[in-house]
XYZ file of C-alpha atoms in Angstrom:
654
model
C 3.930 -132.209 0.952
C 3.870 -135.732 2.662
C 7.653 -135.700 2.746
C 7.759 -132.452 4.236
C 5.080 -133.445 6.832
C 7.172 -136.485 7.598
C 10.247 -134.121 8.222
C 8.274 -131.985 10.577
C 6.754 -134.644 12.418
C 10.145 -135.983 13.029
C 11.748 -132.854 14.333
C 8.726 -132.530 16.602
C 9.256 -135.888 18.036
C 12.910 -135.304 18.240
C 12.029 -131.816 20.183
C 13.552 -129.558 17.790
C 10.228 -128.212 16.312
C 7.454 -126.767 18.508
C 3.817 -128.468 17.536
C 2.467 -125.392 16.894
C 5.231 -124.226 14.640
C 4.527 -127.500 12.573
C 0.606 -126.588 12.516
C 1.235 -123.102 11.253
C 3.786 -124.117 8.755
C 1.252 -126.891 7.022
C -1.645 -124.270 7.472
C 0.486 -121.714 5.543
C 1.340 -124.005 2.945
C -2.383 -125.080 2.349
C -3.628 -121.500 1.929
C -0.572 -119.609 0.102
C -0.702 -119.101 -3.529
C 2.701 -117.302 -3.341
C 5.683 -119.644 -4.644
C 8.096 -117.678 -2.295
C 6.405 -119.041 0.918
C 6.576 -122.790 -0.459
C 10.370 -122.140 -1.568
C 11.442 -120.580 1.832
C 10.128 -123.057 3.904
C 11.406 -125.759 2.129
C 14.812 -124.098 2.490
C 14.172 -123.670 6.351
C 13.506 -127.583 6.502
C 16.061 -128.860 4.541
C 18.430 -126.727 5.895
C 17.409 -127.703 9.551
C 16.816 -124.082 10.998
C 14.627 -125.232 13.603
C 15.366 -122.296 15.732
C 14.598 -119.843 13.066
C 11.733 -122.020 11.983
C 10.293 -122.130 15.547
C 10.842 -118.050 15.863
C 8.805 -117.624 12.365
C 6.037 -120.113 13.050
C 5.777 -120.629 16.830
C 2.541 -118.430 16.646
C 0.893 -116.208 14.554
C 1.528 -112.549 15.039
C -1.362 -111.445 16.921
C -2.933 -107.992 16.070
C -3.278 -105.916 19.592
C -4.321 -102.588 20.964
C -0.498 -101.337 19.354
C -1.167 -103.068 15.859
C 1.523 -105.451 14.648
C 5.040 -105.638 15.117
C 7.595 -108.291 14.140
C 10.825 -109.249 12.048
C 10.625 -108.654 8.529
C 13.887 -109.816 7.458
C 14.614 -113.242 9.290
C 17.800 -113.986 11.144
C 18.523 -116.578 8.400
C 17.347 -115.255 5.055
C 16.446 -118.048 2.516
C 17.745 -117.563 -1.173
C 13.831 -117.414 -2.111
C 13.404 -114.409 0.130
C 16.713 -112.572 -0.976
C 15.723 -113.170 -4.676
C 17.052 -110.267 -6.827
C 17.732 -108.086 -3.801
C 15.990 -105.109 -3.045
C 17.098 -101.350 -2.166
C 20.141 -100.741 0.354
C 20.714 -104.365 -0.095
C 17.759 -105.690 1.720
C 16.065 -109.036 0.516
C 13.751 -108.805 -2.419
C 10.832 -110.448 -0.089
C 9.885 -110.047 3.582
C 10.665 -113.074 5.842
C 8.085 -115.746 5.571
C 6.577 -116.791 8.735
C 3.008 -116.575 10.752
C 5.109 -114.395 13.381
C 7.031 -112.460 10.804
C 6.182 -108.971 9.223
C 5.231 -109.604 5.683
C 2.050 -109.304 3.200
C 0.564 -112.159 4.732
C -0.140 -110.314 8.104
C -0.413 -106.757 6.466
C -3.198 -108.075 4.676
C -4.842 -109.560 7.682
C -4.432 -106.386 9.362
C -5.973 -104.304 6.631
C -8.877 -106.637 6.018
C -9.876 -106.556 9.626
C -9.455 -102.784 10.204
C -11.484 -102.268 7.039
C -14.444 -104.596 8.108
C -14.581 -103.294 11.258
C -14.788 -99.602 9.597
C -17.601 -100.439 7.344
C -19.398 -102.120 9.972
C -18.936 -98.929 12.273
C -19.657 -96.465 9.402
C -22.878 -98.184 8.852
C -23.865 -98.233 12.357
C -23.220 -94.298 12.447
C -25.222 -93.908 9.499
C -22.594 -92.076 7.583
C -22.904 -91.160 4.035
C -19.947 -91.839 1.769
C -17.334 -94.367 2.272
C -14.665 -94.428 5.399
C -11.509 -92.907 4.803
C -8.126 -94.299 5.730
C -4.897 -92.309 6.076
C -1.688 -94.322 5.526
C 1.854 -93.106 6.332
C 4.963 -94.978 6.210
C 8.782 -94.565 7.697
C 12.235 -95.293 6.179
C 12.106 -98.965 7.199
C 12.772 -101.828 4.855
C 9.393 -102.805 3.108
C 7.588 -99.631 4.793
C 6.693 -97.931 1.233
C 5.747 -101.358 0.052
C 3.413 -102.064 2.743
C 1.916 -98.667 2.817
C 1.065 -99.063 -0.760
C -0.217 -102.436 -0.371
C -2.370 -101.333 2.539
C -3.846 -98.379 0.796
C -5.015 -100.358 -2.346
C -6.173 -103.151 -0.272
C -8.587 -100.443 1.389
C -10.141 -99.275 -1.601
C -10.225 -102.979 -2.997
C -12.544 -103.298 0.276
C -14.651 -100.446 -0.250
C -12.871 -97.874 1.729
C -11.555 -94.627 0.257
C -7.434 -94.188 1.138
C -5.060 -91.531 1.519
C -1.373 -92.226 1.062
C 1.231 -90.143 1.784
C 4.040 -89.415 -1.051
C 6.729 -90.314 0.973
C 8.118 -90.988 4.063
C 6.192 -89.238 7.057
C 6.249 -89.194 10.908
C 3.751 -90.954 13.129
C 2.731 -87.884 14.620
C 1.748 -86.133 11.405
C -0.449 -89.259 10.359
C -2.090 -88.603 13.755
C -2.369 -85.123 12.658
C -3.816 -85.684 9.128
C -6.273 -88.202 10.409
C -8.040 -85.059 12.521
C -7.325 -82.584 9.697
C -9.022 -85.040 6.713
C -11.854 -85.650 8.925
C -10.835 -89.583 8.235
C -12.294 -92.532 9.915
C -9.328 -94.268 10.677
C -5.501 -94.341 9.653
C -2.234 -96.264 10.069
C 1.545 -96.033 9.670
C 3.768 -98.555 8.991
C 6.547 -98.288 11.431
C 8.378 -100.121 14.273
C 9.457 -97.008 15.772
C 13.112 -97.141 17.325
C 13.415 -101.104 17.024
C 16.289 -102.527 14.937
C 16.487 -102.379 11.004
C 15.047 -106.016 10.715
C 11.623 -104.908 12.436
C 8.349 -103.580 11.225
C 4.965 -102.756 12.164
C 1.378 -101.645 11.430
C 0.122 -99.033 14.199
C -3.552 -98.166 13.652
C -5.497 -94.832 14.707
C -9.405 -94.159 14.871
C -11.266 -90.884 13.813
C -10.156 -88.807 16.892
C -6.411 -89.113 15.828
C -5.321 -91.136 18.235
C -4.280 -95.099 18.540
C -7.232 -97.318 18.811
C -8.776 -97.965 22.296
C -11.799 -99.127 23.660
C -14.745 -99.657 22.641
C -13.104 -100.276 18.991
C -9.882 -101.814 20.012
C -11.505 -105.212 20.892
C -13.689 -105.190 17.849
C -10.738 -104.664 15.256
C -8.614 -106.996 17.246
C -11.336 -109.720 16.756
C -11.707 -108.990 13.286
C -7.961 -109.064 12.598
C -7.173 -112.213 14.176
C -10.021 -113.987 13.213
C -8.734 -113.726 9.589
C -6.728 -116.730 8.509
C -5.976 -116.101 4.690
C -4.318 -113.137 2.883
C -6.565 -113.477 0.290
C -9.842 -111.727 -0.106
C -12.463 -111.074 -2.651
C -12.239 -107.177 -3.882
C -15.791 -105.431 -3.932
C -17.538 -104.914 -7.448
C -15.491 -102.065 -9.268
C -18.195 -99.771 -9.118
C -18.222 -100.003 -5.189
C -14.394 -99.910 -4.656
C -12.783 -96.689 -2.991
C -10.605 -94.064 -4.510
C -6.803 -93.432 -3.740
C -5.537 -89.577 -2.679
C -2.172 -88.903 -2.640
C -1.189 -86.772 0.204
C 1.854 -84.199 0.665
C 2.574 -80.472 0.886
C -0.923 -79.221 1.948
C -1.080 -81.451 4.917
C 2.727 -80.712 5.565
C 1.995 -76.941 5.634
C -1.121 -77.223 8.004
C 0.935 -79.613 10.358
C 3.644 -77.027 10.655
C 1.424 -74.005 10.836
C 0.087 -76.034 14.221
C 3.390 -77.185 15.358
C 4.387 -73.401 15.447
C 1.569 -72.744 17.923
C 3.546 -74.751 20.461
C 5.983 -71.712 20.914
C 4.863 -69.846 24.091
C 7.343 -66.733 23.801
C 8.060 -66.227 20.096
C 10.026 -63.122 20.812
C 12.023 -64.939 23.156
C 12.645 -67.893 20.766
C 13.548 -65.305 18.101
C 15.786 -63.242 20.229
C 17.902 -66.221 21.249
C 17.672 -68.265 17.943
C 20.950 -66.751 16.907
C 22.594 -67.336 20.255
C 21.792 -70.889 20.642
C 23.772 -73.397 18.540
C 21.622 -76.502 17.906
C 22.604 -79.687 16.195
C 19.649 -81.774 14.830
C 19.829 -85.365 13.473
C 16.686 -87.537 12.264
C 18.894 -90.784 12.405
C 17.864 -91.449 8.703
C 14.148 -91.184 9.750
C 11.399 -89.036 8.915
C 12.273 -86.015 11.168
C 14.054 -84.470 8.255
C 10.794 -83.948 6.466
C 8.959 -81.592 8.988
C 11.559 -80.987 11.954
C 14.567 -79.320 9.927
C 11.986 -76.793 8.287
C 10.242 -76.201 11.370
C 13.674 -75.059 13.245
C 14.687 -72.702 10.325
C 11.091 -71.342 10.363
C 11.655 -70.493 14.215
C 14.811 -68.574 13.192
C 17.476 -71.471 14.235
C 20.170 -72.688 11.809
C 20.445 -76.206 12.968
C 23.565 -77.783 12.479
C 23.049 -81.451 10.480
C 24.996 -84.695 10.448
C 25.283 -85.370 7.053
C 25.710 -88.888 7.167
C 22.385 -89.319 8.932
C 20.432 -86.925 6.880
C 19.329 -89.311 4.290
C 16.442 -91.912 4.294
C 17.988 -95.378 4.887
C 16.277 -98.269 6.634
C 19.594 -100.017 7.282
C 20.316 -97.182 9.904
C 23.871 -97.919 8.940
C 25.487 -95.306 11.247
C 24.068 -96.503 14.525
C 24.218 -99.851 16.445
C 20.079 -98.859 17.116
C 18.096 -95.819 16.013
C 16.960 -95.380 19.566
C 17.388 -91.463 20.500
C 17.611 -92.350 24.313
C 21.015 -94.277 23.608
C 24.136 -92.224 23.545
C 25.578 -94.501 20.946
C 22.780 -93.000 18.412
C 23.612 -89.814 19.075
C 27.594 -90.324 18.927
C 27.918 -88.648 15.545
C 25.781 -85.363 16.301
C 27.675 -85.204 19.620
C 30.906 -84.923 17.767
C 29.437 -82.173 15.154
C 28.651 -80.454 18.675
C 31.966 -80.881 20.074
C 33.556 -79.736 16.751
C 31.343 -76.730 16.309
C 30.893 -75.606 20.051
C 27.095 -76.180 20.130
C 24.819 -75.879 22.946
C 22.407 -78.519 22.377
C 21.942 -81.875 20.386
C 18.597 -83.120 19.370
C 17.616 -86.424 17.664
C 14.376 -87.904 16.617
C 13.837 -91.787 16.005
C 12.884 -93.334 12.661
C 9.252 -92.415 12.799
C 9.786 -89.159 14.572
C 7.679 -89.718 17.756
C 10.491 -89.676 20.281
C 13.060 -87.090 20.898
C 16.476 -87.488 22.678
C 18.747 -84.910 23.762
C 22.521 -84.040 24.793
C 22.994 -80.558 26.335
C 26.157 -78.512 27.426
C 26.457 -78.472 30.795
C 27.961 -75.704 33.074
C 31.259 -77.338 33.016
C 31.557 -77.644 29.245
C 30.892 -81.301 29.054
C 28.069 -82.785 27.265
C 25.381 -84.323 29.385
C 22.573 -86.867 27.959
C 19.432 -85.958 29.572
C 16.925 -88.733 30.395
C 13.446 -88.902 28.961
C 11.895 -88.213 32.732
C 14.557 -84.895 32.690
C 13.327 -83.613 29.336
C 9.638 -84.127 30.080
C 10.088 -82.353 33.588
C 11.501 -79.489 31.901
C 9.035 -79.120 29.335
C 6.456 -79.381 32.051
C 8.170 -76.881 34.157
C 8.970 -74.246 31.922
C 5.470 -74.635 30.233
C 3.464 -74.142 33.571
C 5.540 -71.197 34.770
C 4.928 -69.730 31.174
C 1.179 -70.148 31.190
C 0.839 -68.504 34.780
C 3.293 -65.863 33.878
C 1.229 -65.019 30.793
C -1.950 -65.039 32.354
C -3.459 -68.026 30.443
C -3.383 -69.920 33.725
C -4.558 -68.175 36.731
C -5.663 -68.690 40.285
C -9.388 -68.769 39.137
C -8.811 -71.475 36.524
C -5.673 -73.688 37.534
C -7.911 -76.529 38.639
C -8.668 -77.078 34.987
C -5.034 -77.500 34.048
C -3.760 -80.898 33.625
C -0.349 -82.743 33.145
C -0.594 -86.535 31.929
C 2.113 -88.810 32.476
C 2.503 -92.377 32.902
C 2.803 -94.825 35.998
C 6.301 -95.261 35.161
C 7.274 -91.751 34.226
C 8.990 -89.573 37.216
C 6.918 -88.365 40.231
C 8.619 -85.052 39.740
C 5.973 -84.042 37.170
C 3.356 -84.872 39.646
C 5.286 -82.694 42.183
C 5.396 -79.887 39.546
C 1.451 -80.103 38.944
C 0.525 -79.830 42.817
C 2.938 -77.208 43.431
C 1.305 -75.089 40.706
C -2.236 -76.336 41.792
C -2.756 -78.321 38.767
C -4.091 -81.833 38.309
C -1.735 -84.725 37.553
C -3.319 -87.911 35.821
C -1.341 -91.120 35.331
C -1.974 -93.872 32.672
C -0.877 -96.732 31.607
C 2.333 -96.635 29.264
C 1.264 -96.024 25.442
C 0.176 -92.381 24.310
C -3.128 -94.090 23.336
C -4.116 -93.269 26.682
C -3.050 -89.826 26.474
C -5.475 -89.767 23.448
C -8.180 -91.036 25.203
C -7.938 -88.386 27.952
C -7.794 -85.599 25.275
C -11.005 -87.206 23.590
C -12.663 -87.369 26.911
C -11.746 -83.476 27.366
C -12.831 -82.583 23.941
C -16.244 -84.265 24.683
C -16.731 -82.609 27.824
C -17.186 -79.157 25.993
C -20.807 -78.498 24.604
C -21.339 -79.827 21.369
C -22.709 -76.913 19.976
C -19.577 -74.943 20.768
C -17.026 -77.892 19.584
C -18.442 -78.446 16.126
C -15.476 -78.469 13.712
C -13.104 -78.510 16.812
C -10.009 -80.031 14.700
C -10.300 -77.271 12.430
C -10.394 -74.237 15.154
C -7.395 -72.265 15.914
C -5.400 -73.174 18.604
C -6.325 -70.364 21.209
C -9.937 -70.718 20.323
C -9.723 -74.533 21.430
C -7.432 -73.448 24.325
C -10.322 -71.081 25.447
C -12.948 -74.118 25.185
C -10.978 -76.270 27.389
C -10.184 -73.642 30.140
C -13.820 -72.763 30.384
C -15.818 -76.137 29.978
C -13.180 -78.686 30.383
C -9.504 -79.417 30.936
C -6.384 -77.746 29.814
C -3.835 -80.155 28.624
C -0.659 -78.424 29.764
C 1.715 -81.102 28.781
C 2.152 -84.802 28.692
C 4.932 -87.404 28.255
C 6.360 -90.547 29.239
C 9.931 -92.073 30.269
C 10.690 -93.562 27.142
C 11.345 -90.068 25.347
C 8.135 -89.248 24.323
C 6.146 -85.939 24.791
C 3.253 -83.504 23.827
C 1.395 -80.490 24.706
C -1.388 -79.944 22.311
C -4.458 -82.011 21.363
C -4.299 -81.495 17.345
C -1.989 -84.515 17.585
C -3.252 -87.146 19.712
C 0.149 -89.111 19.890
C 3.483 -88.334 20.998
C 5.309 -85.964 18.764
C 9.231 -85.593 18.113
C 8.682 -82.499 15.842
C 6.582 -81.015 18.369
C 9.153 -81.691 21.128
C 12.083 -80.396 19.247
C 10.182 -77.167 19.093
C 9.036 -76.996 22.503
C 12.499 -77.942 24.028
C 14.408 -75.478 21.691
C 12.268 -72.748 23.575
C 13.381 -74.308 26.686
C 16.829 -74.058 26.012
C 16.139 -70.617 24.780
C 14.873 -69.337 27.800
C 17.843 -71.006 29.754
C 20.350 -69.313 27.599
C 18.555 -65.708 27.941
C 19.141 -66.288 31.755
C 22.549 -67.230 31.314
C 22.172 -70.868 32.441
C 23.261 -74.200 30.942
C 20.067 -76.623 30.886
C 21.960 -78.615 33.741
C 21.685 -75.645 35.849
C 17.994 -75.100 35.056
C 17.359 -78.535 36.070
C 19.277 -78.289 39.037
C 16.994 -75.108 39.709
C 13.762 -77.409 39.554
C 15.561 -80.113 41.792
C 16.316 -77.682 44.237
C 12.858 -76.367 44.775
C 10.771 -79.420 44.051
C 13.325 -82.154 45.324
C 15.767 -84.337 43.720
C 14.095 -87.291 41.779
C 15.956 -89.904 40.243
C 15.148 -93.087 37.973
C 16.908 -96.248 36.375
C 15.172 -98.107 33.903
C 16.841 -101.598 33.054
C 15.561 -104.518 31.154
C 16.291 -108.319 30.780
C 15.976 -109.508 27.057
C 14.773 -112.824 25.950
C 14.696 -113.476 22.013
C 12.479 -116.012 20.195
C 10.108 -118.343 21.064
C 12.063 -119.702 24.269
C 12.636 -116.168 25.057
C 8.994 -115.516 25.119
C 8.207 -118.319 27.540
C 10.743 -117.051 29.795
C 9.164 -113.497 29.958
C 5.625 -115.044 30.563
C 7.039 -117.179 33.345
C 8.980 -114.496 35.071
C 5.808 -112.111 34.698
C 3.512 -114.682 36.279
C 5.940 -115.080 39.039
C 5.760 -111.340 40.162
C 2.000 -111.723 40.090
C 1.686 -114.955 42.039
C 4.796 -114.359 44.248
C 5.180 -110.514 44.814
C 8.107 -109.677 47.070
C 7.720 -108.801 50.668
C 11.285 -107.052 51.143
C 13.599 -105.699 48.737
C 17.046 -104.496 49.126
C 16.779 -104.553 52.683
C 13.388 -102.507 52.751
C 9.942 -103.766 53.613
C 7.387 -103.773 50.947
C 4.606 -101.346 52.000
C 2.334 -101.456 49.021
C 2.158 -103.717 45.826
C -0.243 -102.663 43.066
C -1.063 -105.764 40.644
C -2.559 -104.015 37.604
C -3.457 -107.555 36.102
C -5.457 -108.477 39.178
C -6.951 -105.332 41.022
C -9.321 -102.655 39.929
C -7.479 -99.389 40.115
C -8.712 -96.101 39.016
C -6.812 -92.857 38.196
C -7.032 -89.336 39.757
C -10.217 -88.710 37.812
C -11.936 -91.687 38.770
C -11.517 -93.575 35.483
C -10.729 -97.319 35.561
C -7.262 -98.472 34.424
C -7.354 -101.282 31.810
C -6.185 -104.425 32.945
C -2.265 -105.178 32.329
C 0.633 -107.011 33.380
C 2.542 -104.729 35.502
C 3.330 -104.583 38.953
C 4.062 -101.500 41.168
C 5.999 -102.209 44.323
C 6.693 -99.362 46.983
C 9.245 -99.601 49.659
C 9.457 -98.087 53.371
C 12.485 -96.346 52.523
C 10.390 -94.237 49.758
C 11.842 -96.010 46.681
C 9.277 -97.722 44.382
C 9.911 -100.028 41.220
C 7.611 -101.314 38.480
C 7.967 -104.500 36.438
C 6.059 -105.251 33.116
C 6.822 -107.064 29.958
C 7.316 -104.922 26.976
C 4.474 -104.753 24.426
C 6.622 -104.303 21.529
C 10.098 -105.717 22.228
C 11.170 -109.286 23.718
C 12.069 -107.974 27.000
C 10.840 -107.510 30.599
C 11.365 -104.079 31.919
C 12.138 -102.714 35.199
C 11.447 -99.004 36.411
C 13.005 -98.008 39.601
C 12.503 -94.679 41.275
C 13.988 -92.663 44.157
C 13.663 -89.076 45.802
C 14.772 -87.061 48.498
C 12.897 -83.767 49.067
C 13.888 -80.573 50.810
C 12.000 -79.743 54.021
C 8.525 -78.214 53.542
C 9.157 -74.629 51.955
C 12.574 -74.921 51.933
C 15.021 -75.123 49.033
C 18.201 -77.246 48.774
C 21.275 -75.637 49.084
C 23.857 -76.721 46.302
C 25.807 -78.923 48.727
C 22.245 -80.287 49.906
C 21.401 -81.044 46.541
C 24.488 -82.858 45.743
C 24.365 -85.085 48.608
C 20.659 -85.868 47.665
C 21.762 -86.649 44.288
C 24.653 -89.028 45.449
C 22.441 -91.019 47.823
C 19.322 -91.411 45.705
C 21.574 -92.587 42.784
C 23.633 -94.823 44.972
C 20.060 -96.118 46.384
C 19.007 -97.147 42.982
C 21.943 -98.945 41.950
C 21.617 -101.328 44.892
C 18.239 -102.074 43.932
C 18.834 -102.940 40.569
C 21.698 -105.322 41.402
C 18.784 -107.080 44.099
C 16.049 -107.045 41.284
C 18.150 -108.621 38.728
C 19.703 -111.225 41.252
C 15.747 -112.133 42.038
C 14.787 -112.310 38.682
C 17.568 -115.053 37.992
C 16.550 -116.770 41.162
C 12.565 -116.482 39.831
C 13.806 -118.234 36.691
C 15.712 -121.045 38.380
């Protein structure tokens, strides 16, 4: 140990190793009983892998409102970690480090969550034990982490329910509510690269944890320094429950209620050719049988239909990227399909490629998909008499601040309200809990068990009716039985939108142009600057701080007319609720463009969101020629805006 300590001291003196990395290495060695830890650290140091060491140890992976997320396989894999090897060629053991996803950080997460729940359970004077539900996706170590967390929860005095195999994040959200659980967690890193994994926590309402519980759980987790704990006496330990078909069936029954016009869908199901791919993830468990249940015969991508945490057929398992949908697109071209839909590994996001009127295949943006859903569902609810002139003020569309304003225009034109939230569906969940609690207590007993028409009637009479919600990053929902974005639900809903367009003889791009012509042409451009590792983290922090300290006054030749700093200002939404503080700046320009900049909460990047629009004169509709002119002008203005912002970011970083 003294030799290792000396090597670390020398590396710090020579500027090769961060002092924080040195401290975390020595602390890890002093408290770990795992021989893999000591062996891996020894290999890292003897091999002088200082950059890798800093990335793994410069900080302790912090538990935040999104839980934990980080690398579970290092850039450089040590022989001790590789061991005998695991499934699909992965290492036998996860990456050693305080800043990596491994059993050390998994133990911290479950210890802190269980400790908070036990205290909360006692304060609420509830009988029995807290129940935690655990699900996992198809990533490397996901099953091991989930089984570990479930076992640890029972050892700490909680009951635990564990799905028998991979399940989606939205099904975890549903299961928490369906089982009346106290909390839940899903082991996933969503659409991140194969080397990542994470732990995402949910509370009793089925939504990701928000205040007042978030800060309490975060403090518990981040206060734990060791992965070792003393189990409660055997008689006080919880029981382990296996979950499977019963929850699947209940979830699918609810998903079917998302269809607004079953006759339309059945009538077009044989005319509409759909290609679906889960990109090696959990979407194959529920989404495929749901499409069949609705009468569709989806074409599949055989190479992507099996669980595989390597995601070997794509550069990134992110359905917003055209590369991830290439194999599905090839099937669509070969089979003459109308539509490609794809979900990410934990099936909370959905991407779409549609056949355009000219026969080409077009990748839709998350903003366009969400807007078509909002437009179709709004007009259909009115056509069916569910929304009326008398109750329309109770209808609400929820979107994030960085999602297209077209959805706000749809809401305003229909007389609905539009609520904007920070990025993250936990804020949608928070709103849905608020709307649920606005229903008189005696009417919302067993609310989660009530059929959808019953809850809809209660919301329309006493509270707010959630028409739909979405975020630009390919997440959508339109119900409150799942309190998160839902890829399976999105597939169900968008299949109906496509069926509706088909019934009118329209391709989806024509239906979208119909929306643009009546509401205005809205365009968005998303971009980001990536900075990996410890050095990259410092750059992101410095760049974000520069926008807060020195906001621009003129951008791409246009004067700044307003700037909202969400970290410094008190900002309230349209319902008067206070927006939590977040590092995000939204800048509005005199020419009608606006942009937002914020560090990503889950990836090593700083994100930019650019917005432009051109509306027809009041009461008018764009002609095809006017719409094309608006499209070209707005799209070009966003390109020049990004060129300016990228150059400005480089100037700010020096």
